[in-house]
Amino acid sequence: MLRLSRRLWITSCTAALAAGVASQASAAPPSLLRMFGKTKPIDQADSFLLTEEDGPWLLLATTFVGENARDRAERTAIEIRSELRLPAFIYKEEFNFTGDVGHDERTGRSVRYANPHQYDAYAVLVGEYDSVNHQSIDEDLERLKTADLEVFRDADEVAAEYNTKTPASMIKAFGEQLFKTRKGRGRNPMSAAFVTRNPMLPESFFQQPEVDSFVQQLNEDKEFSLLESDGKFTVIVRTFDGCGTIVGAKNQDKFIPSAERMDKFAAQADKMVRELRKQGEKAYQYHDRHKSIVTIGSFESLGRELPGGGFEYAPEIRRVMNQYSALNASKSRQVPGRQGVTANHIAMIPFDVQPTPIAVPRASKRSLYSATIGRR
C-alpha cells in the first residue's frame, strides 16, 4: 500500500490533481486512510455525505481546497451523478498547520510552522465497488478522466479554486500553470483520478474474504455458515491455516495445505462453532482454499469515528474481541502442576491471540462468474 504523508499530499498530490497528471497504475491502490491521516466527517448530514456503507472501494475524482470548496465539491458530485450516472459523494478533511511542531534538539526551543495556516479540503469520491477488481472500475475511471463537467468550465468557480489567497490554493494554481498545454489550456482536473478505499472504514474491513463459486461450494452444506449471516460485520476468533508455525509463516506465499489438513481444519472449526452456539453465542464458520475461520457476531456497524480522529469499535464488537482472545486472563486456566496458564479456549481448541473484525463475505455475480478451475 502506497503511504503518503499529509505534507506530501499538500505539496504534490494536490497540484497533480489540479494539473491532471496521470498517475501510474499499481497493484495496491493509494488509500485515503494513509493520505488524509486522521479523518473527520462533514458535520451536516445529506445525501452527498460519504458513509461507511458507500464503497468499500471508490474512485478519488478530485479535491477542492479554495474558497467555498464544499459548494464546488457538491456541485461536482451532482454533475457526476446526473451526467455520468455514477454515485458520487464528498468527504471532508481539516488541515491545521498552526502551533508548535516539536523542539530544536540543539537549542531546546519550540519549532513552529514558517507560514502557519489551516484549511478544509473536500474530496469527491465516485462509485460503490465491492472489490478493487470490480468489472466496472476501469471503464468508470476512464469516463471520469475524460469527463467535461460544467463546473470546470465555470470561470468564477475556477478562479475561486485557483486563487492565491491560501497556501493550498496557491499550490493548485502553481500546478495548473505548470502543466498547462502549449495552447494555454489546462487539463481535466479529474484526469489523475485513481482507485482508493473508503476512508470511513478501518483497516480490518479490507480483510473481507473473497467468495467465488468454488468457495461457495465449500460452504453451502455447512451448518451455521458465515455466508448465511444477515449482518455486515463479524469478528474472527479462530483461524485455522497452514501458517500457524514458524516454518509455515516463512513459506506463507508458497504453502498450500493438503486436502487432509483442510478437512481437519473444517472439522475443528465446526466443533468450535457448535460449542459456542451451546453457550449462546451467534457463531459461524467459513472455509476457503487455504483456511477455515470461526467468527462470532452479526453486526450492522463497526463503530464510530472519534471527534479527534481515529476509530472506536462498537461495544458489542469490543466485547467479543476481549472475551475471546487467547490471552484473556479471566478465561485462562492454570495448568495443574505447572507454572503459567493455558490459553483461553473452547472444546480444547485455543482462540486467536487477537480476534479481528471483518466484513461478512458476500458472493457477488462477478466473483462467481470469474472463478476458474485453475484457481481451485
XYZ file of C-alpha atoms in Angstrom:
376
model
C 0.000 0.000 0.000
C 1.421 3.349 -1.048
C 1.911 5.501 2.052
C 1.701 9.284 1.620
C 2.165 11.857 4.386
C -0.025 14.931 4.739
C 2.873 17.157 3.701
C 3.377 15.122 0.541
C -0.357 15.308 -0.125
C -0.294 19.109 0.115
C 2.841 19.736 -1.905
C 2.425 17.213 -4.682
C -0.844 15.311 -4.822
C -3.000 18.452 -4.754
C -1.003 20.011 -7.538
C -1.115 16.794 -9.518
C -4.872 16.633 -9.217
C -5.164 20.225 -10.364
C -2.939 19.607 -13.313
C -4.443 16.270 -14.230
C -1.170 14.393 -14.253
C -1.974 10.772 -14.962
C -0.954 8.516 -12.101
C 0.737 5.197 -12.715
C -1.276 2.062 -12.048
C -0.114 -0.056 -9.142
C -1.044 -3.372 -7.634
C -2.091 -1.732 -4.362
C -4.092 1.490 -4.877
C -3.365 4.526 -2.675
C -5.532 4.756 0.407
C -7.249 7.846 1.769
C -6.681 6.332 5.190
C -2.980 6.933 4.568
C -3.210 10.134 2.544
C -5.574 12.044 4.801
C -4.347 10.696 8.135
C -6.824 11.299 10.952
C -10.248 11.800 9.465
C -13.269 13.855 10.384
C -16.611 13.566 8.551
C -18.656 16.532 7.369
C -20.896 17.981 10.074
C -24.173 18.267 8.177
C -25.721 15.009 7.060
C -27.023 14.979 3.497
C -27.207 12.697 0.513
C -23.658 13.595 -0.515
C -22.040 12.659 2.779
C -19.768 9.637 2.423
C -20.611 6.856 4.900
C -19.078 3.504 5.820
C -21.746 1.809 3.699
C -20.603 3.503 0.480
C -17.946 1.520 -1.288
C -15.813 -0.043 0.165
C -13.834 0.788 -2.985
C -14.175 4.186 -4.653
C -12.590 6.459 -7.233
C -10.993 9.678 -5.983
C -12.116 12.089 -8.699
C -10.689 15.398 -7.469
C -10.135 17.569 -4.394
C -11.168 21.172 -3.687
C -9.336 23.498 -1.291
C -10.182 27.044 -2.414
C -12.912 29.445 -1.322
C -16.309 27.763 -0.962
C -14.648 24.408 -1.642
C -17.589 22.463 -0.263
C -20.016 24.110 -2.685
C -17.828 23.154 -5.650
C -17.418 19.625 -4.326
C -21.198 19.246 -4.036
C -21.733 20.724 -7.485
C -19.183 18.303 -8.930
C -20.872 15.366 -7.203
C -24.253 16.482 -8.563
C -22.914 16.732 -12.114
C -21.229 13.337 -11.889
C -24.486 11.819 -10.702
C -26.568 13.487 -13.407
C -24.160 13.464 -16.363
C -22.234 10.234 -15.807
C -24.949 8.381 -13.879
C -22.452 7.340 -11.216
C -22.879 7.535 -7.423
C -20.788 10.418 -6.079
C -20.008 11.599 -2.550
C -17.968 14.253 -0.762
C -15.572 13.814 2.133
C -14.055 16.499 4.337
C -10.642 16.716 5.955
C -9.365 19.533 8.160
C -5.694 20.520 7.913
C -4.159 22.537 10.754
C -0.609 23.827 10.399
C -0.527 26.110 13.430
C 1.129 25.894 16.827
C 4.291 24.013 17.771
C 5.539 21.042 15.766
C 8.356 19.971 18.086
C 11.590 21.213 19.642
C 15.026 22.013 18.291
C 17.387 19.458 19.870
C 20.271 21.931 19.809
C 18.556 24.966 21.329
C 15.592 23.393 23.101
C 13.321 25.999 21.556
C 9.895 25.236 20.170
C 9.695 24.815 16.417
C 6.743 26.349 14.612
C 5.488 26.421 11.051
C 7.082 29.171 8.990
C 3.703 30.007 7.447
C 1.021 28.916 9.933
C -2.377 28.294 8.357
C -5.327 25.929 8.371
C -7.895 24.973 5.765
C -10.516 22.404 4.809
C -10.215 20.046 1.845
C -13.165 18.339 0.179
C -12.625 15.170 -1.809
C -15.124 13.979 -4.418
C -15.374 10.194 -4.396
C -17.204 8.140 -7.003
C -18.615 4.625 -7.216
C -19.704 1.885 -4.859
C -17.453 -1.051 -5.745
C -17.387 -4.236 -3.685
C -13.917 -5.164 -4.935
C -10.828 -3.433 -6.281
C -11.199 -5.805 -9.246
C -14.819 -4.863 -9.960
C -15.561 -5.168 -13.668
C -16.793 -1.562 -13.965
C -13.860 0.211 -12.299
C -11.627 0.629 -15.354
C -14.463 1.855 -17.557
C -15.769 4.279 -14.915
C -12.249 5.546 -14.236
C -11.734 6.344 -17.905
C -15.092 8.139 -18.070
C -14.085 10.289 -15.099
C -10.710 11.181 -16.562
C -12.248 12.369 -19.820
C -15.478 13.925 -18.492
C -16.149 17.554 -19.434
C -18.171 18.861 -16.492
C -19.676 22.328 -16.466
C -18.221 23.125 -13.040
C -14.725 23.008 -14.549
C -15.772 25.403 -17.334
C -17.248 27.962 -14.948
C -14.779 30.874 -14.859
C -15.909 32.034 -11.421
C -15.553 28.563 -9.913
C -12.132 28.076 -11.478
C -10.952 31.463 -10.220
C -12.121 30.686 -6.678
C -10.364 27.310 -6.638
C -7.083 28.526 -8.140
C -6.673 31.812 -6.269
C -3.503 32.643 -4.354
C -5.050 33.654 -1.038
C -4.164 30.431 0.799
C -1.081 28.163 0.626
C -3.186 25.196 -0.503
C -4.952 27.001 -3.348
C -1.660 28.655 -4.308
C -0.122 25.224 -4.833
C -3.041 24.232 -7.048
C -2.686 27.460 -9.013
C 1.032 26.825 -9.479
C 0.355 23.285 -10.624
C -2.285 24.482 -13.066
C 0.184 26.879 -14.667
C 2.982 24.328 -14.676
C 1.013 21.696 -16.551
C -0.914 23.830 -19.000
C -0.665 22.839 -22.630
C 1.224 24.961 -25.132
C -2.104 26.433 -26.243
C -2.722 27.629 -22.693
C -5.451 25.137 -21.844
C -5.385 23.250 -18.572
C -6.043 19.541 -18.393
C -9.161 17.919 -16.998
C -8.929 18.253 -13.174
C -10.127 14.646 -12.921
C -7.519 13.225 -15.297
C -5.499 11.977 -12.308
C -8.420 10.091 -10.720
C -7.479 6.774 -9.125
C -8.901 3.844 -7.166
C -8.871 4.171 -3.385
C -10.536 2.779 -0.285
C -13.435 4.208 1.680
C -11.697 6.342 4.343
C -14.641 5.843 6.713
C -13.692 2.187 7.147
C -10.875 0.884 9.392
C -8.125 -1.347 8.040
C -9.749 -4.539 9.305
C -12.697 -4.125 6.936
C -10.492 -4.884 3.961
C -9.629 -8.319 5.264
C -13.002 -9.457 3.940
C -12.628 -12.932 2.365
C -13.344 -13.230 -1.354
C -16.107 -15.602 -2.404
C -16.244 -17.292 -5.800
C -18.181 -20.350 -6.999
C -15.670 -22.856 -5.609
C -15.546 -21.209 -2.190
C -19.328 -21.035 -2.166
C -19.463 -24.788 -2.781
C -17.151 -25.391 0.174
C -19.578 -23.580 2.458
C -23.018 -24.372 1.090
C -23.558 -27.610 3.026
C -22.175 -26.298 6.322
C -24.462 -25.565 9.250
C -24.018 -22.058 10.683
C -22.206 -20.890 7.545
C -20.952 -17.307 7.664
C -22.346 -16.796 4.162
C -25.824 -17.091 5.684
C -25.240 -14.271 8.164
C -27.517 -11.301 7.569
C -25.147 -8.834 9.249
C -22.461 -6.656 7.699
C -19.617 -7.384 10.110
C -18.372 -10.199 12.316
C -15.307 -10.988 14.466
C -12.818 -13.763 13.680
C -11.998 -15.578 16.926
C -10.100 -18.535 15.482
C -8.134 -19.011 12.268
C -7.061 -22.439 11.035
C -4.428 -22.191 8.323
C -1.148 -23.714 7.236
C 0.984 -20.888 8.591
C 0.438 -21.382 12.283
C 4.067 -22.411 12.786
C 7.371 -20.635 12.178
C 8.065 -22.885 9.205
C 4.624 -22.197 7.785
C 4.964 -18.443 8.253
C 8.259 -18.363 6.360
C 6.650 -20.089 3.392
C 3.222 -18.489 3.609
C 3.067 -17.442 -0.038
C 4.040 -20.898 -1.314
C 2.241 -23.048 1.243
C -0.836 -24.979 0.067
C -2.490 -27.130 2.761
C -3.271 -30.728 1.841
C -6.863 -31.915 1.459
C -6.457 -33.958 4.636
C -5.299 -30.941 6.576
C -8.112 -28.777 5.199
C -10.639 -31.408 6.284
C -9.138 -31.301 9.765
C -9.388 -27.506 9.820
C -13.037 -27.703 8.805
C -13.834 -30.292 11.474
C -12.181 -28.228 14.212
C -13.966 -25.073 13.092
C -17.302 -26.876 13.093
C -16.612 -28.224 16.583
C -15.828 -24.765 17.948
C -18.918 -23.231 16.359
C -21.238 -25.840 17.857
C -19.764 -25.377 21.327
C -20.020 -21.609 21.084
C -23.630 -21.931 19.954
C -24.351 -24.035 23.037
C -23.068 -21.129 25.129
C -25.465 -18.741 23.420
C -23.046 -17.066 21.022
C -24.022 -16.432 17.407
C -21.023 -18.271 15.949
C -20.295 -19.022 12.294
C -17.806 -20.995 10.220
C -16.256 -20.148 6.872
C -13.901 -22.113 4.607
C -11.845 -21.247 1.523
C -8.911 -22.775 -0.367
C -6.331 -22.125 2.330
C -8.045 -21.765 5.684
C -11.081 -22.153 7.900
C -12.244 -19.479 10.320
C -14.634 -19.256 13.247
C -16.420 -15.969 13.840
C -18.794 -14.576 16.433
C -21.490 -11.993 15.911
C -23.559 -10.443 13.162
C -23.256 -6.660 13.441
C -24.690 -3.785 11.424
C -21.944 -1.307 12.293
C -18.243 -1.496 13.119
C -18.336 1.510 15.410
C -17.769 5.243 15.107
C -15.127 7.818 14.311
C -13.819 9.746 17.311
C -14.010 13.576 17.377
C -10.223 13.916 17.334
C -9.713 11.283 14.657
C -9.266 7.538 14.903
C -11.895 4.833 15.162
C -13.685 3.166 18.065
C -15.257 -0.264 17.641
C -18.846 -0.731 18.778
C -19.200 -2.034 22.388
C -20.540 -5.431 21.299
C -17.608 -5.917 18.920
C -15.095 -4.949 21.607
C -16.751 -7.416 23.981
C -16.167 -10.281 21.549
C -12.592 -9.175 20.847
C -11.759 -9.050 24.562
C -13.708 -12.066 25.772
C -12.487 -14.469 23.119
C -8.804 -13.584 22.989
C -6.430 -16.434 23.784
C -4.754 -14.075 26.252
C -7.927 -13.205 28.146
C -6.697 -13.618 31.733
C -10.171 -14.067 33.172
C -10.736 -17.056 30.906
C -7.249 -18.570 31.015
C -6.826 -21.663 33.119
C -3.998 -22.676 35.441
C -2.136 -25.756 34.264
C -2.132 -28.357 37.098
C 1.398 -29.000 38.380
C 2.956 -26.396 36.077
C 3.746 -22.725 36.078
C 1.802 -20.467 33.751
C -1.675 -20.743 32.304
C -3.309 -22.337 29.309
C -4.740 -20.194 26.551
C -8.383 -19.229 26.602
C -10.110 -21.971 24.612
C -13.284 -23.888 23.898
C -13.541 -27.611 23.164
C -9.793 -27.717 23.953
C -9.099 -25.507 20.929
C -7.499 -22.114 21.715
C -8.812 -18.850 20.313
C -6.686 -16.444 18.278
C -4.459 -14.110 20.282
C -6.062 -11.076 18.642
C -9.645 -11.525 17.368
C -10.207 -9.438 14.245
C -13.379 -7.708 12.985
C -14.043 -8.186 9.267
C -16.804 -7.555 6.760
C -19.056 -10.564 6.231
C -18.032 -12.166 2.898
C -20.595 -11.987 0.115
C -20.766 -13.774 -3.202
C -21.044 -11.201 -5.998
C -22.100 -12.002 -9.551
C -18.651 -11.020 -10.784
C -16.753 -13.188 -8.306
C -18.954 -16.194 -9.042
C -18.564 -15.730 -12.778
C -14.804 -15.174 -12.686
C -13.950 -18.303 -10.694
C -11.960 -20.789 -12.766
C -10.941 -24.384 -12.329
C -7.335 -23.262 -12.362
C -7.862 -21.329 -9.142
C -9.190 -24.320 -7.245
